[in-house]
Amino acid sequence: MKITIHRGANQIGGCITEIATKDAKIFIDLGSNLPGSDKTDYSADEVRRITADADAIFYSHYHGDHVGLHHLVPTCVKQYMGAGAIDVMRCKYEALNVHQDFSLQLAATKRMLPFKERERIKIKEGFSVTPYFVSHSAFDAYMFLIECEGKKILHTGDFRRHGYLGKGLFPTLEKYIGHVDLLVTEGTMLGRKQEQVVTEKQIQLNTIRALCEHKYVFALCSSTDIDRLASFHAACKATGKVFLVDGYQRGVLDVFSEYSGKKSPLYNFNHIFELSGHKAYRIPKIKDYLRDKGFLMPVRMNSLWLLEDMLQVFNDEAPWLIYSMWSGYAEKGGKNTIENVLSIRKLFENRILDGVEDGFHTSGHADVETLYEVCKAIRPSIGVIPIHKDTGMQYVSDNYTVFNEGKFKLDGIEIEAH
């Protein structure tokens, strides 16, 4: 067996893990580099070269740094993802395709095969992959148990336990995973140990307080972060404020409700007011309703023109912004700065409820203590391969062999981590 970390041992995002035997070959994730990365991304030819003879590709979730190259894979290669995640991607690419040509991405998404939680997928005789649900800032995210050549490998994907459904992490590990031979785990927070971990429930409570104090609140956040949107939606219900969305956001929320609304009322997005049509908020009846009730509206990084116009309409009280994204995007002159984020923040001057600092954002990734507890729970006999971590961030352990970067061979497995 050979395990190749094509990307991820020394960068966050762009994750590509290959697991191959003499009879079979799969990939876990095929991500593009994050915005602001100074590293060259894979070309279409490179993607075709490494995946052409693959039996299957499994995606842990729909974030671009895990699935962004899926449209470059040869059509003969099977690609798998959770059914709900596929529908979210379809919503995204249908919306983007209106403005730019995303037809390849949309077609590849429609070809994806849905898997079911805890349902083993046989690749070849003695080689199988089983997905297990994890809590992440993406909806319908999974880790994978790979069984081949008599060994068990757990690939966690991105995960955490401080989301609403994070309490299921360790029961899942105990009941279904147990002891494994090798652990491939994300290590995003290894370089952010000082970052405060806020629970999603605390974000909901903080948002309730904000809505009690401010009539108009916009929330700059991911349009596909089910927990964050659930927090904002619940806060609107608790305060009687309108949860205001556009057509694209409504489509995503409908997917969430379809797949998860019956499992938990938290994910039943039924308290929604959709703005149908261009500048519908300027229609007198709608404008008066929103001015009377007040609202919270999730917005995206491309919402600058919308915010500029809405701030002219809803100006009887000063609107506020919840900045519910990673702080690095708003760092002036930083490596990962996004100019649209800076422009949106500038509209609100000092009326910003700011991320982790003010309790309105939290990481989608496991803190260091959780990473340690996962290792303890599954006791990998061969070792740990940490990925999705910054350059120079090392996973250190006195109890396990750690393959941070380089080439190794142990217990019949070749490991190559880049």
CSV table of C-alpha atoms in Angstrom, one decimal:
chain,number,residue,atom,x,y,z
A,1,MET,CA,0.0,0.0,0.0
A,2,LYS,CA,1.1,3.5,-0.7
A,3,ILE,CA,-0.4,6.7,0.8
A,4,THR,CA,0.5,9.9,-1.0
A,5,ILE,CA,-0.4,13.4,0.4
A,6,HIS,CA,-0.1,15.3,-2.9
A,7,ARG,CA,-1.0,18.5,-1.1
A,8,GLY,CA,-1.8,19.4,2.5
A,9,ALA,CA,1.2,18.5,4.6
A,10,ASN,CA,2.5,22.1,4.5
A,11,GLN,CA,-0.5,24.2,3.5
A,12,ILE,CA,-4.1,24.7,4.5
A,13,GLY,CA,-6.5,23.8,1.7
A,14,GLY,CA,-5.9,22.3,-1.7
A,15,CYS,CA,-6.1,18.9,0.0
A,16,ILE,CA,-5.4,15.8,-2.1
A,17,THR,CA,-4.8,12.3,-0.6
A,18,GLU,CA,-4.2,9.2,-2.6
A,19,ILE,CA,-4.4,5.7,-1.2
A,20,ALA,CA,-3.3,3.0,-3.6
A,21,THR,CA,-2.6,-0.8,-3.7
A,22,LYS,CA,-1.5,-2.9,-6.6
A,23,ASP,CA,-5.1,-3.5,-7.4
A,24,ALA,CA,-6.9,-0.3,-6.6
A,25,LYS,CA,-6.5,3.5,-6.2
A,26,ILE,CA,-8.7,6.1,-4.7
A,27,PHE,CA,-8.5,9.8,-3.7
A,28,ILE,CA,-9.9,11.6,-0.7
A,29,ASP,CA,-10.6,15.2,-1.8
A,30,LEU,CA,-9.3,17.0,-4.8
A,31,GLY,CA,-9.2,20.6,-3.7
A,32,SER,CA,-8.0,23.8,-5.3
A,33,ASN,CA,-5.8,26.3,-3.4
A,34,LEU,CA,-7.4,28.8,-1.1
A,35,PRO,CA,-7.7,32.4,-2.3
A,36,GLY,CA,-4.5,34.3,-1.7
A,37,SER,CA,-2.3,31.2,-1.9
A,38,ASP,CA,1.1,31.9,-3.4
A,39,LYS,CA,1.4,28.3,-4.6
A,40,THR,CA,0.7,27.3,-8.2
A,41,ASP,CA,-2.5,25.3,-8.5
A,42,TYR,CA,-2.7,22.0,-10.4
A,43,SER,CA,-3.4,22.3,-14.1
A,44,ALA,CA,-6.1,20.4,-15.9
A,45,ASP,CA,-3.4,18.1,-17.4
A,46,GLU,CA,-1.9,17.4,-14.0
A,47,VAL,CA,-5.4,16.5,-12.5
A,48,ARG,CA,-6.1,14.2,-15.5
A,49,ARG,CA,-2.6,12.6,-15.1
A,50,ILE,CA,-3.0,11.7,-11.4
A,51,THR,CA,-6.6,10.7,-11.5
A,52,ALA,CA,-7.0,8.9,-14.9
A,53,ASP,CA,-6.5,5.4,-13.5
A,54,ALA,CA,-8.4,6.1,-10.2
A,55,ASP,CA,-11.2,3.8,-9.2
A,56,ALA,CA,-13.0,6.5,-7.3
A,57,ILE,CA,-12.7,9.9,-5.7
A,58,PHE,CA,-14.4,10.6,-2.4
A,59,TYR,CA,-15.1,14.2,-1.2
A,60,SER,CA,-15.4,15.0,2.5
A,61,HIS,CA,-17.4,18.2,1.8
A,62,TYR,CA,-18.1,20.9,-0.7
A,63,HIS,CA,-15.6,23.6,0.3
A,64,GLY,CA,-13.5,24.6,-2.7
A,65,ASP,CA,-10.2,23.7,-1.0
A,66,HIS,CA,-11.5,20.1,-0.9
A,67,VAL,CA,-13.6,19.8,-4.1
A,68,GLY,CA,-12.4,22.7,-6.4
A,69,LEU,CA,-10.8,20.5,-9.1
A,70,HIS,CA,-13.6,18.0,-9.5
A,71,HIS,CA,-14.6,19.3,-12.9
A,72,LEU,CA,-11.1,18.4,-14.3
A,73,VAL,CA,-11.4,14.7,-13.5
A,74,PRO,CA,-12.0,12.4,-16.5
A,75,THR,CA,-15.6,11.5,-16.8
A,76,CYS,CA,-14.9,7.8,-16.6
A,77,VAL,CA,-13.8,8.2,-12.9
A,78,LYS,CA,-16.5,7.8,-10.3
A,79,GLN,CA,-16.8,10.7,-7.9
A,80,TYR,CA,-18.7,10.4,-4.6
A,81,MET,CA,-20.1,12.9,-2.1
A,82,GLY,CA,-23.0,13.2,0.3
A,83,ALA,CA,-26.4,13.7,-1.4
A,84,GLY,CA,-27.1,17.0,0.5
A,85,ALA,CA,-23.7,18.3,-0.3
A,86,ILE,CA,-24.2,17.6,-4.0
A,87,ASP,CA,-27.4,19.6,-4.0
A,88,VAL,CA,-25.7,22.6,-2.3
A,89,MET,CA,-23.0,22.5,-4.9
A,90,ARG,CA,-25.6,22.4,-7.6
A,91,CYS,CA,-27.3,25.5,-6.2
A,92,LYS,CA,-23.9,27.3,-6.1
A,93,TYR,CA,-22.9,26.5,-9.6
A,94,GLU,CA,-26.4,27.2,-11.1
A,95,ALA,CA,-26.2,30.7,-9.5
A,96,LEU,CA,-22.6,31.3,-10.6
A,97,ASN,CA,-23.3,30.1,-14.1
A,98,VAL,CA,-25.7,33.0,-14.7
A,99,HIS,CA,-22.8,35.4,-14.6
A,100,GLN,CA,-19.8,33.3,-15.7
A,101,ASP,CA,-19.3,30.0,-17.5
A,102,PHE,CA,-19.4,27.4,-14.8
A,103,SER,CA,-20.9,24.8,-17.1
A,104,LEU,CA,-18.1,22.3,-16.6
A,105,GLN,CA,-18.4,22.5,-12.8
A,106,LEU,CA,-22.1,22.2,-13.0
A,107,ALA,CA,-22.0,19.2,-15.3
A,108,ALA,CA,-19.4,17.4,-13.1
A,109,THR,CA,-21.5,18.1,-10.0
A,110,LYS,CA,-24.6,16.5,-11.6
A,111,ARG,CA,-22.5,13.4,-12.5
A,112,MET,CA,-21.5,12.9,-8.8
A,113,LEU,CA,-22.7,9.8,-7.1
A,114,PRO,CA,-24.3,10.1,-3.6
A,115,PHE,CA,-23.1,7.9,-0.8
A,116,LYS,CA,-25.0,7.2,2.5
A,117,GLU,CA,-23.6,7.5,6.0
A,118,ARG,CA,-22.2,4.2,7.4
A,119,GLU,CA,-22.8,2.4,4.1
A,120,ARG,CA,-19.7,0.6,2.9
A,121,ILE,CA,-18.6,1.1,-0.7
A,122,LYS,CA,-16.6,-1.8,-2.1
A,123,ILE,CA,-13.8,-0.6,-4.4
A,124,LYS,CA,-12.2,-4.0,-5.1
A,125,GLU,CA,-12.0,-7.2,-3.2
A,126,GLY,CA,-10.5,-6.4,0.3
A,127,PHE,CA,-10.7,-2.6,-0.4
A,128,SER,CA,-13.6,-0.6,0.9
A,129,VAL,CA,-14.6,3.0,2.0
A,130,THR,CA,-17.2,3.9,4.6
A,131,PRO,CA,-18.3,7.5,5.2
A,132,TYR,CA,-19.3,8.7,8.7
A,133,PHE,CA,-20.9,12.1,9.4
A,134,VAL,CA,-18.9,14.8,11.1
A,135,SER,CA,-19.7,18.3,12.3
A,136,HIS,CA,-18.0,21.0,10.2
A,137,SER,CA,-18.8,24.5,8.9
A,138,ALA,CA,-20.0,22.8,5.7
A,139,PHE,CA,-23.3,20.9,5.6
A,140,ASP,CA,-23.3,17.1,5.1
A,141,ALA,CA,-19.5,16.6,5.8
A,142,TYR,CA,-17.9,13.2,6.3
A,143,MET,CA,-14.8,11.4,7.5
A,144,PHE,CA,-13.9,8.1,5.8
A,145,LEU,CA,-12.8,4.7,7.1
A,146,ILE,CA,-10.7,3.0,4.5
A,147,GLU,CA,-10.1,-0.7,4.9
A,148,CYS,CA,-7.5,-2.4,2.6
A,149,GLU,CA,-4.7,-5.0,2.8
A,150,GLY,CA,-6.0,-5.9,6.3
A,151,LYS,CA,-5.5,-2.4,7.7
A,152,LYS,CA,-7.8,0.4,8.7
A,153,ILE,CA,-7.1,4.0,7.8
A,154,LEU,CA,-9.3,6.9,9.2
A,155,HIS,CA,-9.3,10.1,7.1
A,156,THR,CA,-11.1,12.7,9.2
A,157,GLY,CA,-11.6,15.4,6.6
A,158,ASP,CA,-12.3,18.7,8.3
A,159,PHE,CA,-14.2,18.4,11.5
A,160,ARG,CA,-14.9,19.9,15.0
A,161,ARG,CA,-16.9,19.2,18.1
A,162,HIS,CA,-18.0,22.7,19.1
A,163,GLY,CA,-20.7,22.9,16.4
A,164,TYR,CA,-24.3,21.9,17.2
A,165,LEU,CA,-23.8,18.3,16.1
A,166,GLY,CA,-20.2,18.0,17.4
A,167,LYS,CA,-21.4,16.0,20.4
A,168,GLY,CA,-21.7,13.0,18.1
A,169,LEU,CA,-18.0,12.8,17.2
A,170,PHE,CA,-16.7,10.6,20.0
A,171,PRO,CA,-19.7,8.3,20.1
A,172,THR,CA,-19.2,7.7,16.4
A,173,LEU,CA,-15.5,6.9,16.9
A,174,GLU,CA,-16.3,4.6,19.8
A,175,LYS,CA,-19.2,2.7,18.2
A,176,TYR,CA,-18.2,2.5,14.6
A,177,ILE,CA,-14.5,3.2,14.2
A,178,GLY,CA,-12.6,1.8,17.2
A,179,HIS,CA,-8.9,1.2,16.9
A,180,VAL,CA,-7.2,2.0,13.5
A,181,ASP,CA,-3.8,1.5,12.1
A,182,LEU,CA,-3.3,4.9,10.6
A,183,LEU,CA,-4.9,8.3,11.2
A,184,VAL,CA,-4.9,11.1,8.5
A,185,THR,CA,-6.2,14.1,10.3
A,186,GLU,CA,-6.6,17.8,9.7
A,187,GLY,CA,-4.4,20.2,11.7
A,188,THR,CA,-5.7,23.6,10.8
A,189,MET,CA,-5.7,24.9,14.4
A,190,LEU,CA,-2.1,23.8,15.1
A,191,GLY,CA,-1.1,27.3,13.9
A,192,ARG,CA,-4.0,29.1,15.7
A,193,LYS,CA,-3.7,27.8,19.2
A,194,GLN,CA,-4.3,31.3,20.6
A,195,GLU,CA,-7.7,31.6,18.8
A,196,GLN,CA,-10.7,31.4,21.1
A,197,VAL,CA,-13.1,28.6,20.3
A,198,VAL,CA,-16.6,29.9,20.6
A,199,THR,CA,-19.5,27.5,20.4
A,200,GLU,CA,-22.3,27.9,17.9
A,201,LYS,CA,-24.8,28.1,20.7
A,202,GLN,CA,-22.9,31.1,22.1
A,203,ILE,CA,-23.0,32.8,18.7
A,204,GLN,CA,-26.8,32.3,18.7
A,205,LEU,CA,-27.1,34.0,22.1
A,206,ASN,CA,-24.8,36.8,21.1
A,207,THR,CA,-26.8,37.4,17.9
A,208,ILE,CA,-30.1,37.5,20.0
A,209,ARG,CA,-28.5,40.3,22.1
A,210,ALA,CA,-27.4,42.2,18.9
A,211,LEU,CA,-30.8,42.0,17.4
A,212,CYS,CA,-32.3,43.4,20.6
A,213,GLU,CA,-30.0,46.3,20.4
A,214,HIS,CA,-30.0,47.0,16.7
A,215,LYS,CA,-32.8,47.3,14.2
A,216,TYR,CA,-30.9,46.4,11.0
A,217,VAL,CA,-28.2,43.8,11.0
A,218,PHE,CA,-26.3,42.4,8.0
A,219,ALA,CA,-24.2,39.3,8.5
A,220,LEU,CA,-21.2,38.7,6.3
A,221,CYS,CA,-20.8,34.9,6.4
A,222,SER,CA,-20.6,31.8,4.3
A,223,SER,CA,-23.8,31.1,2.4
A,224,THR,CA,-23.4,27.4,3.0
A,225,ASP,CA,-22.5,27.2,6.7
A,226,ILE,CA,-25.5,25.4,8.1
A,227,ASP,CA,-24.7,26.0,11.7
A,228,ARG,CA,-24.0,29.7,11.4
A,229,LEU,CA,-27.2,30.3,9.4
A,230,ALA,CA,-29.1,28.2,11.9
A,231,SER,CA,-27.8,30.4,14.7
A,232,PHE,CA,-28.9,33.6,12.9
A,233,HIS,CA,-32.2,32.1,11.9
A,234,ALA,CA,-32.9,31.0,15.5
A,235,ALA,CA,-32.0,34.4,16.8
A,236,CYS,CA,-34.5,36.1,14.4
A,237,LYS,CA,-37.2,33.7,15.6
A,238,ALA,CA,-36.4,34.5,19.3
A,239,THR,CA,-36.5,38.3,18.8
A,240,GLY,CA,-39.3,38.6,16.2
A,241,LYS,CA,-36.9,40.0,13.6
A,242,VAL,CA,-37.1,39.1,9.9
A,243,PHE,CA,-34.6,36.6,8.6
A,244,LEU,CA,-34.1,38.2,5.2
A,245,VAL,CA,-32.5,36.3,2.3
A,246,ASP,CA,-32.2,36.5,-1.5
A,247,GLY,CA,-33.2,33.8,-3.9
A,248,TYR,CA,-29.9,32.0,-4.0
A,249,GLN,CA,-29.6,31.9,-0.2
A,250,ARG,CA,-33.2,30.6,0.0
A,251,GLY,CA,-32.3,27.8,-2.4
A,252,VAL,CA,-29.5,26.7,-0.1
A,253,LEU,CA,-31.6,26.9,3.0
A,254,ASP,CA,-34.3,24.8,1.3
A,255,VAL,CA,-31.7,22.0,0.8
A,256,PHE,CA,-30.7,22.2,4.4
A,257,SER,CA,-34.4,21.9,5.5
A,258,GLU,CA,-35.0,19.0,3.1
A,259,TYR,CA,-32.2,16.9,4.4
A,260,SER,CA,-31.9,18.0,8.1
A,261,GLY,CA,-35.1,19.8,9.0
A,262,LYS,CA,-36.9,16.6,10.1
A,263,LYS,CA,-33.9,15.5,12.2
A,264,SER,CA,-33.7,18.8,14.2
A,265,PRO,CA,-36.0,21.9,14.3
A,266,LEU,CA,-32.8,23.9,14.4
A,267,TYR,CA,-32.3,23.2,10.7
A,268,ASN,CA,-35.9,23.7,9.6
A,269,PHE,CA,-35.6,27.2,8.0
A,270,ASN,CA,-39.2,28.2,8.0
A,271,HIS,CA,-38.9,31.7,9.4
A,272,ILE,CA,-37.7,33.3,6.1
A,273,PHE,CA,-38.6,36.4,4.1
A,274,GLU,CA,-37.2,36.1,0.5
A,275,LEU,CA,-36.5,39.2,-1.6
A,276,SER,CA,-37.8,38.1,-5.0
A,277,GLY,CA,-36.7,40.3,-7.8
A,278,HIS,CA,-34.1,43.1,-8.3
A,279,LYS,CA,-34.3,45.7,-5.5
A,280,ALA,CA,-37.5,44.2,-4.1
A,281,TYR,CA,-36.7,45.9,-0.8
A,282,ARG,CA,-37.5,49.3,-2.5
A,283,ILE,CA,-41.2,48.2,-3.1
A,284,PRO,CA,-43.1,50.4,-0.6
A,285,LYS,CA,-45.0,47.6,1.0
A,286,ILE,CA,-41.9,45.5,1.5
A,287,LYS,CA,-39.8,48.5,2.6
A,288,ASP,CA,-42.4,49.5,5.2
A,289,TYR,CA,-42.7,45.9,6.5
A,290,LEU,CA,-38.9,45.6,6.9
A,291,ARG,CA,-38.6,49.0,8.5
A,292,ASP,CA,-41.4,48.1,11.0
A,293,LYS,CA,-40.0,44.7,12.0
A,294,GLY,CA,-36.2,45.1,11.6
A,295,PHE,CA,-34.1,42.3,10.1
A,296,LEU,CA,-31.0,40.2,9.9
A,297,MET,CA,-29.7,39.5,6.4
A,298,PRO,CA,-26.9,37.2,5.5
A,299,VAL,CA,-24.7,38.6,2.8
A,300,ARG,CA,-21.7,37.4,0.8
A,301,MET,CA,-18.4,38.8,-0.3
A,302,ASN,CA,-19.9,39.9,-3.7
A,303,SER,CA,-22.8,41.8,-2.0
A,304,LEU,CA,-21.1,45.2,-2.0
A,305,TRP,CA,-23.4,46.9,-4.5
A,306,LEU,CA,-26.5,45.4,-2.7
A,307,LEU,CA,-25.3,46.8,0.6
A,308,GLU,CA,-24.5,50.2,-0.8
A,309,ASP,CA,-28.1,50.5,-2.0
A,310,MET,CA,-29.8,49.0,1.0
A,311,LEU,CA,-28.0,51.3,3.4
A,312,GLN,CA,-29.6,54.2,1.6
A,313,VAL,CA,-33.1,52.7,2.1
A,314,PHE,CA,-32.8,51.5,5.6
A,315,ASN,CA,-31.2,54.5,7.2
A,316,ASP,CA,-33.7,55.6,9.9
A,317,GLU,CA,-31.4,53.8,12.3
A,318,ALA,CA,-27.8,53.0,11.7
A,319,PRO,CA,-27.3,49.4,10.3
A,320,TRP,CA,-24.7,47.1,11.9
A,321,LEU,CA,-22.5,44.4,10.4
A,322,ILE,CA,-21.8,41.0,11.9
A,323,TYR,CA,-18.5,39.9,10.5
A,324,SER,CA,-18.7,36.1,10.8
A,325,MET,CA,-15.7,35.0,8.8
A,326,TRP,CA,-12.0,34.2,9.3
A,327,SER,CA,-10.1,37.4,10.5
A,328,GLY,CA,-7.4,36.8,7.9
A,329,TYR,CA,-9.7,37.9,5.0
A,330,ALA,CA,-10.1,41.3,6.7
A,331,GLU,CA,-6.5,41.9,7.5
A,332,LYS,CA,-5.3,44.9,5.6
A,333,GLY,CA,-2.2,44.1,3.5
A,334,GLY,CA,-2.3,40.5,4.6
A,335,LYS,CA,-1.5,37.4,2.6
A,336,ASN,CA,-5.1,36.3,2.5
A,337,THR,CA,-6.8,39.7,2.4
A,338,ILE,CA,-10.0,39.9,0.2
A,339,GLU,CA,-10.6,43.5,-1.0
A,340,ASN,CA,-14.4,43.0,-1.2
A,341,VAL,CA,-14.4,42.2,2.5
A,342,LEU,CA,-12.5,45.4,3.3
A,343,SER,CA,-14.9,47.4,1.2
A,344,ILE,CA,-17.9,46.0,2.9
A,345,ARG,CA,-16.5,46.6,6.3
A,346,LYS,CA,-15.7,50.2,5.4
A,347,LEU,CA,-19.4,50.8,4.7
A,348,PHE,CA,-20.1,50.2,8.4
A,349,GLU,CA,-17.2,52.1,9.9
A,350,ASN,CA,-17.2,51.3,13.6
A,351,ARG,CA,-20.5,49.5,13.6
A,352,ILE,CA,-19.1,46.0,13.3
A,353,LEU,CA,-19.5,43.0,15.6
A,354,ASP,CA,-16.3,41.4,14.8
A,355,GLY,CA,-15.7,37.7,14.4
A,356,VAL,CA,-14.1,35.6,17.1
A,357,GLU,CA,-13.1,38.7,19.1
A,358,ASP,CA,-16.7,39.7,19.7
A,359,GLY,CA,-18.2,36.2,19.7
A,360,PHE,CA,-19.8,36.1,16.3
A,361,HIS,CA,-17.5,33.6,14.5
A,362,THR,CA,-15.8,30.3,15.3
A,363,SER,CA,-13.6,27.9,13.4
A,364,GLY,CA,-15.0,25.0,11.4
A,365,HIS,CA,-12.0,23.0,12.6
A,366,ALA,CA,-11.0,21.0,15.6
A,367,ASP,CA,-9.0,22.7,18.3
A,368,VAL,CA,-5.8,21.1,19.5
A,369,GLU,CA,-7.4,19.5,22.5
A,370,THR,CA,-9.9,17.7,20.3
A,371,LEU,CA,-7.2,16.5,17.9
A,372,TYR,CA,-5.4,15.0,20.9
A,373,GLU,CA,-8.6,13.4,22.2
A,374,VAL,CA,-9.3,11.8,18.8
A,375,CYS,CA,-5.8,10.3,18.7
A,376,LYS,CA,-6.5,8.9,22.2
A,377,ALA,CA,-9.8,7.5,21.2
A,378,ILE,CA,-8.7,5.5,18.2
A,379,ARG,CA,-5.1,4.7,19.2
A,380,PRO,CA,-3.5,4.5,15.7
A,381,SER,CA,-0.9,1.7,15.8
A,382,ILE,CA,1.2,2.8,12.9
A,383,GLY,CA,1.0,6.6,13.3
A,384,VAL,CA,-0.6,9.9,12.4
A,385,ILE,CA,-0.4,11.9,9.2
A,386,PRO,CA,-1.5,15.5,9.9
A,387,ILE,CA,-2.7,17.5,6.8
A,388,HIS,CA,-4.5,20.8,6.2
A,389,LYS,CA,-1.9,22.7,8.3
A,390,ASP,CA,0.3,25.7,7.7
A,391,THR,CA,3.9,25.5,6.7
A,392,GLY,CA,6.2,24.8,9.7
A,393,MET,CA,3.3,23.7,11.9
A,394,GLN,CA,4.3,20.3,13.3
A,395,TYR,CA,2.1,17.8,15.0
A,396,VAL,CA,4.1,16.6,18.0
A,397,SER,CA,3.4,13.5,20.0
A,398,ASP,CA,5.2,11.3,22.5
A,399,ASN,CA,2.8,8.5,22.0
A,400,TYR,CA,2.5,8.1,18.2
A,401,THR,CA,4.8,8.2,15.2
A,402,VAL,CA,4.0,11.4,13.3
A,403,PHE,CA,4.5,11.7,9.5
A,404,ASN,CA,4.6,15.5,9.1
A,405,GLU,CA,6.4,15.7,5.7
A,406,GLY,CA,8.7,13.6,3.6
A,407,LYS,CA,8.9,9.9,2.6
A,408,PHE,CA,8.6,7.0,5.0
A,409,LYS,CA,8.0,3.3,5.0
A,410,LEU,CA,6.6,1.5,8.0
A,411,ASP,CA,4.7,-1.8,8.5
A,412,GLY,CA,4.4,-2.4,4.8
A,413,ILE,CA,3.0,1.0,4.0
A,414,GLU,CA,4.8,3.7,2.0
A,415,ILE,CA,3.9,7.2,3.0
A,416,GLU,CA,4.8,10.3,1.0
A,417,ALA,CA,3.6,13.6,2.4
A,418,HIS,CA,4.0,17.0,0.6
